[in-house]
Structure formats: structure tokens, C-alpha cells
mmCIF file of C-alpha atoms in Angstrom:
data_model
loop_
_atom_site.group_PDB
_atom_site.id
_atom_site.type_symbol
_atom_site.label_atom_id
_atom_site.label_comp_id
_atom_site.label_asym_id
_atom_site.label_seq_id
_atom_site.Cartn_x
_atom_site.Cartn_y
_atom_site.Cartn_z
ATOM 1 C CA MET A 3 5.675 -6.406 -7.320
ATOM 2 C CA LEU A 4 7.754 -4.402 -9.748
ATOM 3 C CA TYR A 5 6.506 -0.923 -10.632
ATOM 4 C CA ILE A 6 6.604 -0.213 -14.361
ATOM 5 C CA PRO A 7 5.413 3.334 -15.158
ATOM 6 C CA PRO A 8 3.138 4.041 -18.119
ATOM 7 C CA ARG A 9 5.080 5.155 -21.187
ATOM 8 C CA TRP A 10 2.777 8.143 -21.551
ATOM 9 C CA LEU A 11 3.737 9.451 -18.077
ATOM 10 C CA PRO A 12 7.508 10.071 -18.063
ATOM 11 C CA GLY A 13 9.551 11.722 -15.322
ATOM 12 C CA GLY A 14 9.237 12.341 -11.619
ATOM 13 C CA HIS A 15 7.229 15.561 -11.851
ATOM 14 C CA LEU A 16 4.533 14.170 -14.144
ATOM 15 C CA GLN A 17 4.402 10.970 -12.122
ATOM 16 C CA THR A 18 3.840 13.099 -9.007
ATOM 17 C CA ILE A 19 1.401 15.723 -10.283
ATOM 18 C CA TYR A 20 -0.781 13.752 -12.692
ATOM 19 C CA PRO A 21 -1.992 10.995 -10.281
ATOM 20 C CA SER A 22 -2.823 13.497 -7.544
ATOM 21 C CA THR A 23 -4.636 15.877 -9.873
ATOM 22 C CA PHE A 24 -6.080 14.143 -12.905
ATOM 23 C CA VAL A 25 -6.676 10.453 -12.138
ATOM 24 C CA ARG A 26 -10.202 9.798 -10.918
ATOM 25 C CA LYS A 27 -10.317 8.867 -7.242
ATOM 26 C CA PRO A 28 -12.470 5.876 -6.303
ATOM 27 C CA ALA A 29 -15.540 6.444 -4.160
ATOM 28 C CA VAL A 30 -15.244 5.436 -0.507
ATOM 29 C CA ALA A 31 -17.978 5.384 2.162
ATOM 30 C CA TYR A 32 -16.429 6.864 5.307
ATOM 31 C CA ARG A 33 -17.868 7.059 8.804
ATOM 32 C CA ARG A 34 -16.372 9.850 10.920
ATOM 33 C CA GLU A 35 -15.614 9.787 14.632
ATOM 34 C CA ARG A 36 -14.217 12.627 16.718
ATOM 35 C CA TRP A 37 -11.788 11.670 19.477
ATOM 36 C CA GLU A 38 -10.681 13.920 22.312
ATOM 37 C CA ALA A 39 -6.899 14.138 22.423
ATOM 38 C CA PRO A 40 -4.931 13.836 25.688
ATOM 39 C CA ASP A 41 -4.339 17.617 25.673
ATOM 40 C CA GLY A 42 -8.055 18.428 25.336
ATOM 41 C CA ASP A 43 -7.880 19.031 21.579
ATOM 42 C CA PHE A 44 -9.566 16.714 19.080
ATOM 43 C CA ILE A 45 -8.832 14.670 16.002
ATOM 44 C CA ASP A 46 -11.275 13.383 13.414
ATOM 45 C CA ILE A 47 -10.927 9.820 12.153
ATOM 46 C CA ASP A 48 -12.665 8.496 9.048
ATOM 47 C CA PHE A 49 -13.449 4.794 9.222
ATOM 48 C CA VAL A 50 -14.230 2.154 6.638
ATOM 49 C CA ASP A 51 -16.388 -0.495 8.269
ATOM 50 C CA GLY A 52 -15.392 -4.005 7.283
ATOM 51 C CA GLN A 53 -16.551 -7.511 8.053
ATOM 52 C CA PRO A 54 -15.933 -9.306 11.369
ATOM 53 C CA GLY A 55 -12.657 -11.160 11.533
ATOM 54 C CA ARG A 56 -10.889 -9.147 8.821
ATOM 55 C CA PRO A 57 -7.712 -7.032 9.255
ATOM 56 C CA LEU A 58 -7.647 -3.380 10.330
ATOM 57 C CA VAL A 59 -5.483 -0.906 8.372
ATOM 58 C CA VAL A 60 -4.702 2.598 9.654
ATOM 59 C CA LEU A 61 -3.311 5.184 7.227
ATOM 60 C CA PHE A 62 -1.460 8.342 8.294
ATOM 61 C CA HIS A 63 -1.712 10.944 5.541
ATOM 62 C CA GLY A 64 0.874 13.385 4.246
ATOM 63 C CA LEU A 65 1.435 17.129 4.608
ATOM 64 C CA GLU A 66 -1.927 18.883 4.168
ATOM 65 C CA GLY A 67 -3.496 15.584 3.151
ATOM 66 C CA SER A 68 -6.715 13.959 4.357
ATOM 67 C CA SER A 69 -8.988 10.991 3.838
ATOM 68 C CA ASP A 70 -9.884 12.578 0.494
ATOM 69 C CA SER A 71 -6.321 12.513 -0.852
ATOM 70 C CA HIS A 72 -5.865 10.345 -3.933
ATOM 71 C CA TYR A 73 -3.713 7.799 -2.106
ATOM 72 C CA SER A 74 -6.164 7.659 0.824
ATOM 73 C CA ARG A 75 -9.172 6.954 -1.354
ATOM 74 C CA ALA A 76 -7.221 4.449 -3.456
ATOM 75 C CA LEU A 77 -6.031 2.449 -0.427
ATOM 76 C CA MET A 78 -9.345 2.549 1.406
ATOM 77 C CA ALA A 79 -11.248 1.512 -1.718
ATOM 78 C CA GLU A 80 -9.092 -1.617 -1.886
ATOM 79 C CA VAL A 81 -9.513 -2.155 1.863
ATOM 80 C CA ALA A 82 -13.306 -1.933 1.455
ATOM 81 C CA ARG A 83 -13.279 -4.233 -1.577
ATOM 82 C CA ARG A 84 -11.642 -6.917 0.556
ATOM 83 C CA GLY A 85 -14.071 -6.417 3.415
ATOM 84 C CA TRP A 86 -11.287 -5.152 5.693
ATOM 85 C CA HIS A 87 -11.557 -2.374 8.264
ATOM 86 C CA GLY A 88 -9.856 0.969 7.616
ATOM 87 C CA ALA A 89 -9.072 4.116 9.581
ATOM 88 C CA ILE A 90 -7.614 7.462 8.525
ATOM 89 C CA PRO A 91 -6.813 9.779 11.452
ATOM 90 C CA HIS A 92 -6.539 13.419 10.422
ATOM 91 C CA PHE A 93 -3.581 15.322 11.757
ATOM 92 C CA ARG A 94 -4.508 18.463 13.700
ATOM 93 C CA GLY A 95 -6.279 20.952 11.445
ATOM 94 C CA CYS A 96 -6.537 18.639 8.412
ATOM 95 C CA SER A 97 -10.137 17.433 8.766
ATOM 96 C CA GLY A 98 -11.770 20.649 7.605
ATOM 97 C CA GLU A 99 -11.930 22.335 11.013
ATOM 98 C CA ILE A 100 -9.180 24.216 12.815
ATOM 99 C CA ASN A 101 -7.956 22.435 15.944
ATOM 100 C CA LEU A 102 -8.154 23.931 19.425
ATOM 101 C CA ALA A 103 -4.633 23.690 20.846
ATOM 102 C CA PRO A 104 -1.630 25.975 20.115
ATOM 103 C CA ARG A 105 -0.036 23.343 17.863
ATOM 104 C CA PHE A 106 -0.404 21.658 14.464
ATOM 105 C CA TYR A 107 1.414 18.475 13.382
ATOM 106 C CA HIS A 108 4.888 17.599 12.166
ATOM 107 C CA SER A 109 7.120 14.894 10.675
ATOM 108 C CA GLY A 110 8.327 13.627 14.050
ATOM 109 C CA ASP A 111 4.905 13.511 15.735
ATOM 110 C CA SER A 112 5.476 10.043 17.216
ATOM 111 C CA ALA A 113 3.685 10.807 20.508
ATOM 112 C CA GLU A 114 0.543 11.698 18.567
ATOM 113 C CA LEU A 115 0.747 8.442 16.628
ATOM 114 C CA ASP A 116 1.339 6.464 19.811
ATOM 115 C CA TRP A 117 -1.977 7.280 21.460
ATOM 116 C CA ILE A 118 -3.870 6.910 18.167
ATOM 117 C CA ILE A 119 -2.351 3.501 17.418
ATOM 118 C CA ARG A 120 -2.891 2.248 20.968
ATOM 119 C CA ARG A 121 -6.517 3.342 20.952
ATOM 120 C CA LEU A 122 -7.021 1.676 17.568
ATOM 121 C CA LYS A 123 -5.473 -1.476 19.019
ATOM 122 C CA LEU A 124 -8.396 -1.594 21.435
ATOM 123 C CA ARG A 125 -10.738 -1.086 18.481
ATOM 124 C CA GLN A 126 -9.080 -4.040 16.743
ATOM 125 C CA GLN A 127 -10.030 -6.214 19.700
ATOM 126 C CA ASP A 128 -13.620 -4.934 19.610
ATOM 127 C CA LEU A 129 -13.820 -5.785 15.904
ATOM 128 C CA ALA A 130 -12.111 -9.148 16.388
ATOM 129 C CA ALA A 131 -9.869 -8.043 13.524
ATOM 130 C CA THR A 132 -7.312 -10.710 12.685
ATOM 131 C CA HIS A 133 -4.377 -8.338 12.080
ATOM 132 C CA PHE A 134 -3.486 -4.716 12.738
ATOM 133 C CA TYR A 135 -1.485 -2.905 10.051
ATOM 134 C CA ALA A 136 -0.272 0.689 9.699
ATOM 135 C CA CYS A 137 0.627 2.673 6.589
ATOM 136 C CA GLY A 138 2.010 6.166 6.275
ATOM 137 C CA VAL A 139 2.389 8.473 3.292
ATOM 138 C CA SER A 140 4.985 11.252 2.960
ATOM 139 C CA LEU A 141 4.983 13.217 6.260
ATOM 140 C CA GLY A 142 2.766 10.524 7.795
ATOM 141 C CA ALA A 143 5.238 7.880 6.635
ATOM 142 C CA ASN A 144 8.144 9.648 8.327
ATOM 143 C CA ALA A 145 6.121 10.038 11.541
ATOM 144 C CA LEU A 146 5.168 6.345 11.439
ATOM 145 C CA LEU A 147 8.798 5.293 10.990
ATOM 146 C CA ARG A 148 9.823 7.554 13.878
ATOM 147 C CA TRP A 149 7.220 5.868 16.091
ATOM 148 C CA LEU A 150 8.301 2.394 15.000
ATOM 149 C CA GLY A 151 11.966 3.115 15.689
ATOM 150 C CA GLU A 152 11.437 4.917 18.977
ATOM 151 C CA SER A 153 8.976 2.312 20.283
ATOM 152 C CA GLN A 154 11.042 -0.694 19.130
ATOM 153 C CA HIS A 155 9.507 -3.887 20.600
ATOM 154 C CA GLN A 156 6.572 -1.950 22.062
ATOM 155 C CA ALA A 157 5.520 -1.230 18.469
ATOM 156 C CA GLU A 158 4.865 -4.918 17.954
ATOM 157 C CA ILE A 159 1.197 -4.300 18.687
ATOM 158 C CA LEU A 160 1.288 -3.848 14.899
ATOM 159 C CA ASP A 161 1.706 -6.911 12.699
ATOM 160 C CA ALA A 162 3.373 -5.015 9.846
ATOM 161 C CA ALA A 163 3.770 -1.485 8.453
ATOM 162 C CA CYS A 164 4.392 0.387 5.203
ATOM 163 C CA ALA A 165 5.933 3.818 4.617
ATOM 164 C CA VAL A 166 5.442 5.432 1.200
ATOM 165 C CA SER A 167 7.500 8.363 -0.114
ATOM 166 C CA ALA A 168 8.752 9.234 3.364
ATOM 167 C CA PRO A 169 11.030 12.317 3.589
ATOM 168 C CA LEU A 170 13.612 10.178 5.350
ATOM 169 C CA ASP A 171 16.158 13.006 5.325
ATOM 170 C CA LEU A 172 14.192 16.178 6.038
ATOM 171 C CA ALA A 173 17.128 18.486 5.393
ATOM 172 C CA GLY A 174 17.815 16.891 2.005
ATOM 173 C CA GLY A 175 14.146 17.018 1.116
ATOM 174 C CA GLY A 176 13.735 20.575 2.362
ATOM 175 C CA ALA A 177 16.634 21.751 0.231
ATOM 176 C CA ALA A 178 15.158 19.999 -2.805
ATOM 177 C CA LEU A 179 11.744 21.606 -2.302
ATOM 178 C CA GLY A 180 13.320 25.048 -2.075
ATOM 179 C CA ALA A 181 14.943 24.985 -5.512
ATOM 180 C CA GLY A 182 13.888 25.159 -9.145
ATOM 181 C CA PHE A 183 10.603 23.674 -10.325
ATOM 182 C CA ASN A 184 10.086 22.115 -6.900
ATOM 183 C CA ARG A 185 9.117 25.535 -5.567
ATOM 184 C CA LEU A 186 5.713 24.816 -7.126
ATOM 185 C CA TYR A 187 5.122 22.106 -4.522
ATOM 186 C CA THR A 188 6.176 24.466 -1.746
ATOM 187 C CA TRP A 189 3.738 27.093 -3.028
ATOM 188 C CA VAL A 190 0.911 24.534 -2.993
ATOM 189 C CA PHE A 191 1.662 23.597 0.615
ATOM 190 C CA LEU A 192 1.985 27.193 1.814
ATOM 191 C CA ARG A 193 -1.265 28.148 0.069
ATOM 192 C CA THR A 194 -3.228 26.023 2.568
ATOM 193 C CA MET A 195 -0.933 26.237 5.591
ATOM 194 C CA ARG A 196 -0.859 30.042 5.787
ATOM 195 C CA PRO A 197 -4.648 30.443 6.279
ATOM 196 C CA LYS A 198 -4.563 27.808 9.025
ATOM 197 C CA CYS A 199 -1.757 29.695 10.742
ATOM 198 C CA LEU A 200 -3.642 32.981 10.523
ATOM 199 C CA ALA A 201 -6.672 31.290 12.084
ATOM 200 C CA LYS A 202 -4.391 29.956 14.810
ATOM 201 C CA LEU A 203 -3.159 33.502 15.485
ATOM 202 C CA ASP A 204 -6.794 34.564 15.946
ATOM 203 C CA GLN A 205 -7.080 31.848 18.595
ATOM 204 C CA PHE A 206 -3.718 32.596 20.208
ATOM 205 C CA PRO A 207 -2.503 36.147 19.462
ATOM 206 C CA GLY A 208 1.274 36.419 19.476
ATOM 207 C CA LEU A 209 1.828 32.667 19.102
ATOM 208 C CA PHE A 210 4.302 33.429 16.302
ATOM 209 C CA ASP A 211 5.301 36.357 14.103
ATOM 210 C CA ARG A 212 2.488 37.166 11.673
ATOM 211 C CA GLU A 213 4.586 39.279 9.312
ATOM 212 C CA ALA A 214 7.352 36.675 9.191
ATOM 213 C CA LEU A 215 4.743 34.034 8.351
ATOM 214 C CA LEU A 216 3.331 36.111 5.498
ATOM 215 C CA SER A 217 6.795 36.681 4.092
ATOM 216 C CA ALA A 218 7.845 32.987 4.229
ATOM 217 C CA ARG A 219 8.537 31.661 0.740
ATOM 218 C CA ASP A 220 9.856 28.182 1.495
ATOM 219 C CA LEU A 221 9.437 25.375 4.018
ATOM 220 C CA TYR A 222 12.711 26.276 5.738
ATOM 221 C CA ALA A 223 11.319 29.690 6.699
ATOM 222 C CA PHE A 224 7.880 28.291 7.550
ATOM 223 C CA ASP A 225 9.302 25.600 9.810
ATOM 224 C CA ASN A 226 11.545 28.151 11.511
ATOM 225 C CA ILE A 227 8.591 30.430 12.251
ATOM 226 C CA VAL A 228 5.828 27.911 12.987
ATOM 227 C CA THR A 229 6.597 24.186 13.042
ATOM 228 C CA ALA A 230 9.811 24.123 15.075
ATOM 229 C CA PRO A 231 8.895 26.493 17.940
ATOM 230 C CA LEU A 232 5.328 25.168 18.304
ATOM 231 C CA HIS A 233 6.504 21.585 18.680
ATOM 232 C CA GLY A 234 9.545 21.853 20.914
ATOM 233 C CA TYR A 235 12.400 22.263 18.424
ATOM 234 C CA ARG A 236 14.980 25.061 18.580
ATOM 235 C CA ASN A 237 14.812 25.933 14.882
ATOM 236 C CA THR A 238 14.461 24.396 11.437
ATOM 237 C CA GLU A 239 17.861 22.688 11.563
ATOM 238 C CA ASP A 240 17.038 21.058 14.890
ATOM 239 C CA TYR A 241 13.607 19.959 13.650
ATOM 240 C CA TRP A 242 14.829 18.579 10.333
ATOM 241 C CA ASP A 243 17.633 16.662 12.028
ATOM 242 C CA ARG A 244 15.830 15.238 15.052
ATOM 243 C CA ALA A 245 12.602 14.380 13.209
ATOM 244 C CA SER A 246 14.213 12.606 10.233
ATOM 245 C CA ALA A 247 13.357 8.913 10.086
ATOM 246 C CA LYS A 248 16.759 7.975 8.646
ATOM 247 C CA HIS A 249 18.215 7.934 12.167
ATOM 248 C CA ILE A 250 15.995 5.129 13.483
ATOM 249 C CA LEU A 251 15.661 2.672 10.582
ATOM 250 C CA HIS A 252 18.026 0.273 12.382
ATOM 251 C CA ASP A 253 15.839 0.295 15.510
ATOM 252 C CA ILE A 254 12.625 -1.009 13.911
ATOM 253 C CA THR A 255 11.506 -4.520 14.921
ATOM 254 C CA VAL A 256 8.122 -4.665 13.145
ATOM 255 C CA PRO A 257 8.115 -5.983 9.540
ATOM 256 C CA THR A 258 8.148 -2.718 7.562
ATOM 257 C CA LEU A 259 8.227 -1.726 3.900
ATOM 258 C CA VAL A 260 9.928 1.570 2.983
ATOM 259 C CA LEU A 261 8.853 2.437 -0.570
ATOM 260 C CA ASN A 262 10.504 5.487 -2.173
ATOM 261 C CA ALA A 263 10.878 6.131 -5.878
ATOM 262 C CA ARG A 264 14.365 7.176 -6.912
ATOM 263 C CA ASN A 265 12.892 9.969 -9.050
ATOM 264 C CA ASP A 266 10.806 11.422 -6.214
ATOM 265 C CA PRO A 267 11.186 15.224 -6.537
ATOM 266 C CA PHE A 268 10.679 15.622 -2.775
ATOM 267 C CA LEU A 269 13.715 13.516 -1.806
ATOM 268 C CA PRO A 270 16.603 13.121 -4.274
ATOM 269 C CA GLU A 271 18.023 9.633 -4.653
ATOM 270 C CA GLN A 272 21.336 10.468 -2.945
ATOM 271 C CA HIS A 273 19.492 10.972 0.362
ATOM 272 C CA LEU A 274 17.929 7.492 0.439
ATOM 273 C CA PRO A 275 19.385 5.340 3.252
ATOM 274 C CA ARG A 276 21.165 2.196 2.073
ATOM 275 C CA THR A 277 20.841 0.043 5.208
ATOM 276 C CA ALA A 278 18.189 -0.656 7.825
ATOM 277 C CA ALA A 279 17.161 -3.236 10.414
ATOM 278 C CA PRO A 280 16.612 -6.831 9.234
ATOM 279 C CA GLU A 281 12.838 -6.402 9.528
ATOM 280 C CA VAL A 282 12.866 -3.395 7.171
ATOM 281 C CA VAL A 283 12.585 -3.833 3.404
ATOM 282 C CA LEU A 284 14.015 -0.876 1.469
ATOM 283 C CA ASP A 285 12.263 -0.796 -1.915
ATOM 284 C CA TYR A 286 13.513 1.998 -4.171
ATOM 285 C CA PRO A 287 11.999 1.632 -7.668
ATOM 286 C CA GLU A 288 13.552 3.754 -10.382
ATOM 287 C CA GLN A 289 10.308 5.617 -11.072
ATOM 288 C CA GLY A 290 6.996 6.471 -9.458
ATOM 289 C CA GLY A 291 7.366 10.103 -8.393
ATOM 290 C CA HIS A 292 6.126 11.282 -5.003
ATOM 291 C CA VAL A 293 3.164 9.118 -3.978
ATOM 292 C CA GLY A 294 2.384 8.671 -7.672
ATOM 293 C CA PHE A 295 2.750 5.138 -9.020
ATOM 294 C CA ALA A 296 0.008 5.546 -11.644
ATOM 295 C CA ALA A 297 -0.751 2.479 -13.745
ATOM 296 C CA GLY A 298 -2.449 1.569 -17.009
ATOM 297 C CA GLY A 299 -3.326 3.501 -20.130
ATOM 298 C CA PRO A 300 -4.755 7.035 -20.153
ATOM 299 C CA PRO A 301 -6.315 8.378 -17.998
ATOM 300 C CA GLY A 302 -4.521 6.006 -15.628
ATOM 301 C CA ARG A 303 -5.362 4.118 -12.452
ATOM 302 C CA LEU A 304 -4.353 4.375 -8.789
ATOM 303 C CA ASP A 305 -4.558 0.674 -7.924
ATOM 304 C CA TRP A 306 -0.891 -0.359 -8.109
ATOM 305 C CA LEU A 307 0.126 1.263 -4.827
ATOM 306 C CA PRO A 308 -2.702 -0.212 -2.688
ATOM 307 C CA ARG A 309 -2.035 -3.672 -4.108
ATOM 308 C CA ARG A 310 1.700 -3.322 -3.408
ATOM 309 C CA LEU A 311 1.109 -2.283 0.188
ATOM 310 C CA LEU A 312 -1.492 -4.910 1.029
ATOM 311 C CA HIS A 313 0.570 -7.606 -0.673
ATOM 312 C CA PHE A 314 3.497 -6.733 1.612
ATOM 313 C CA LEU A 315 1.362 -6.512 4.748
ATOM 314 C CA GLU A 316 -0.267 -9.880 4.181
ATOM 315 C CA GLY A 317 2.950 -11.599 3.191
ATOM 316 C CA ARG A 318 5.120 -10.309 6.031
ATOM 317 C CA SER A 319 2.572 -10.928 8.765
ATOM 318 C CA GLU A 320 1.890 -14.464 7.520
ATOM 319 C CA SER A 321 5.613 -15.298 7.307
ATOM 320 C CA SER A 322 6.170 -13.794 10.765
ATOM 321 C CA PHE A 323 3.376 -15.856 12.300
ATOM 322 C CA ALA A 324 4.623 -18.991 10.547
ATOM 323 C CA ALA A 325 8.115 -18.416 11.957
ATOM 324 C CA GLN A 326 6.697 -17.899 15.448
ATOM 325 C CA ALA A 327 4.639 -21.080 15.202
ATOM 326 C CA GLU A 328 7.662 -23.066 13.992
ATOM 327 C CA ALA A 329 9.757 -21.773 16.894
ATOM 328 C CA PHE A 330 6.980 -22.604 19.367
ATOM 329 C CA HIS A 331 6.461 -26.162 18.118
ATOM 330 C CA GLY A 332 10.178 -26.737 17.578
#
């Protein structure tokens, strides 16, 4: 499915900002569950209840995203339309309530994804869902790819996966977000992350330097003060290197789509990996922005991306099962 951007929406910035801000999000009926995490904290998961015997799709959202993000509502609306089951786990602190533990979430949070995915695998069996798929967007896409690569064959509890606008090279993306017009995106992220961090300091005084947090003006400084030390990294450089998904693309054994627009302001084209494992499809359309991919005439629609993802998931799982059946009967 080739992405052709609307003529009235030129350039990576417009293709990023307009869909997330001005295109009407479809209505979705969610049902929320709260799960206790292994460390005694909690996460909130919003479910779309489908019909028996249909696939289950889990979506991991991006930095400061949620089940209400434009891409979340767009995908889950298509999932519901098909009668499928859907699940959107909220990363710590992203469901509208501050989490309990002295941590947040990060781009390499593969251990967090592991217990969520394995618990949802049990849910798939309860639902008699035919297939189990995973999608990730932006930060969630990078974390999903990290889990796929680190888990290798153990990740084959999934039938297929999709990663959209993943910051595959965190250092390259971080540098891009710290310069020029892109500082607007950084300001938007920090506007919501700072209050969460201040609330965390109320829970755990001295957890990190309050004044340094308030003076942080880019993600490099924020990650150095908060993200890296809270999650076991030495500093920003260590975090950005070790958490980048580019290192493990050759280790993935699950059929996986990596979809990144070449004009994504968050990750310049020169940082896009050129090779990956045979099961990984690298799809780099010329345009689309960062999790944009708007379609149609003004005011635009959000349906191209969900259709692209579900088309891949269905096609790769069916071809994989056909190959397995041929090998078995051969």
C-alpha cells in the first residue's frame, strides 16, 4: 500500500502536526482494566471488546501518548469495525494518574513489554482469538522492536508486529529534536513531562535534581536528569545507545513491518537502517511525517495508517502459516 500524501498537506512538519491536532479522531468505546505490575505498581489498559474467534491487537503508544492519541483511536476504530479485539496498555504515568514506583517509562522498556505481552497472550487464549498481533508507535515502536530483537524466538508468541515512526537511532533523533523548528516538539513533550516529574519528587524527595529538571530545555538534558538514572543507564549517551532499536533489527524472527517516513522530523533519513533480518520489512515512504499519514481532501482522514498496518499483519501471518503447513505436509 503506497502512501501518497494530500497535495494540500506538504512537508514533514505539516504532515506531523496537522493529523495529530486538527483531524477529527474517530470515537472508540474503551473498557479499562488496572493490572498490578510485578514491582507493585500498576498500569491501566484500555480494551476494545471484539467478537469470539477474531484476532487480538495490542498497541504500545508513543512518548506522552495514550489510548486517546490520534493514532490510537484511528487504529482501534478500525479494529472495532472488523470485530477484532484491541488493547492499549498505558506506560507508567500516561493513563491520567501518576504511577506509584520511582520510575516512568523509556524507549528500551522491553522488560515492561514482556510481562504485558505474555499476560495478553493468556487473554488471547481466553478469547479464543485466532491471532495475536502487536503494534508500536514512536517510543512504543522502539520498545517493541527492542523486545522482539532481545526475545528472538521467544517472541514468536506473536504472529506478526508493526513499528511506526520508531526512533531507531535515539542519538540521531535526539539531536534532530534539539535543533531549529524541532524544538517545538521538545517543548510540547517537556510541558507534560515536567509536572509528572514534580509529582514524582513529591512521592520520592531527592529522587533527582529538581532545579536541574526545571532548567532542562531539551530531551538530552531531561534524559540525563530523569530517564537514564531512573532506569539503570549511566547517562543520556548510554541510554540513547543501548536503547536504540537499530542494534537488534537483525535479531528479529517474528514477521515485522518497520514503517518510517523519510521526511519524519523526529528521525532524519540518514539515520534509517538499510538492512534487517529476513522477517523484517523496512518500508520508508518519502512522505508521511511523524505518525502522520493523513489521507483524503480537507479536513483529512486518519484511516490510511490503520489499513496499512492491518493489511501487513493479516498478510504476513497468513503467509507464515501457509509456509508452516506446506513444510509440515511436505
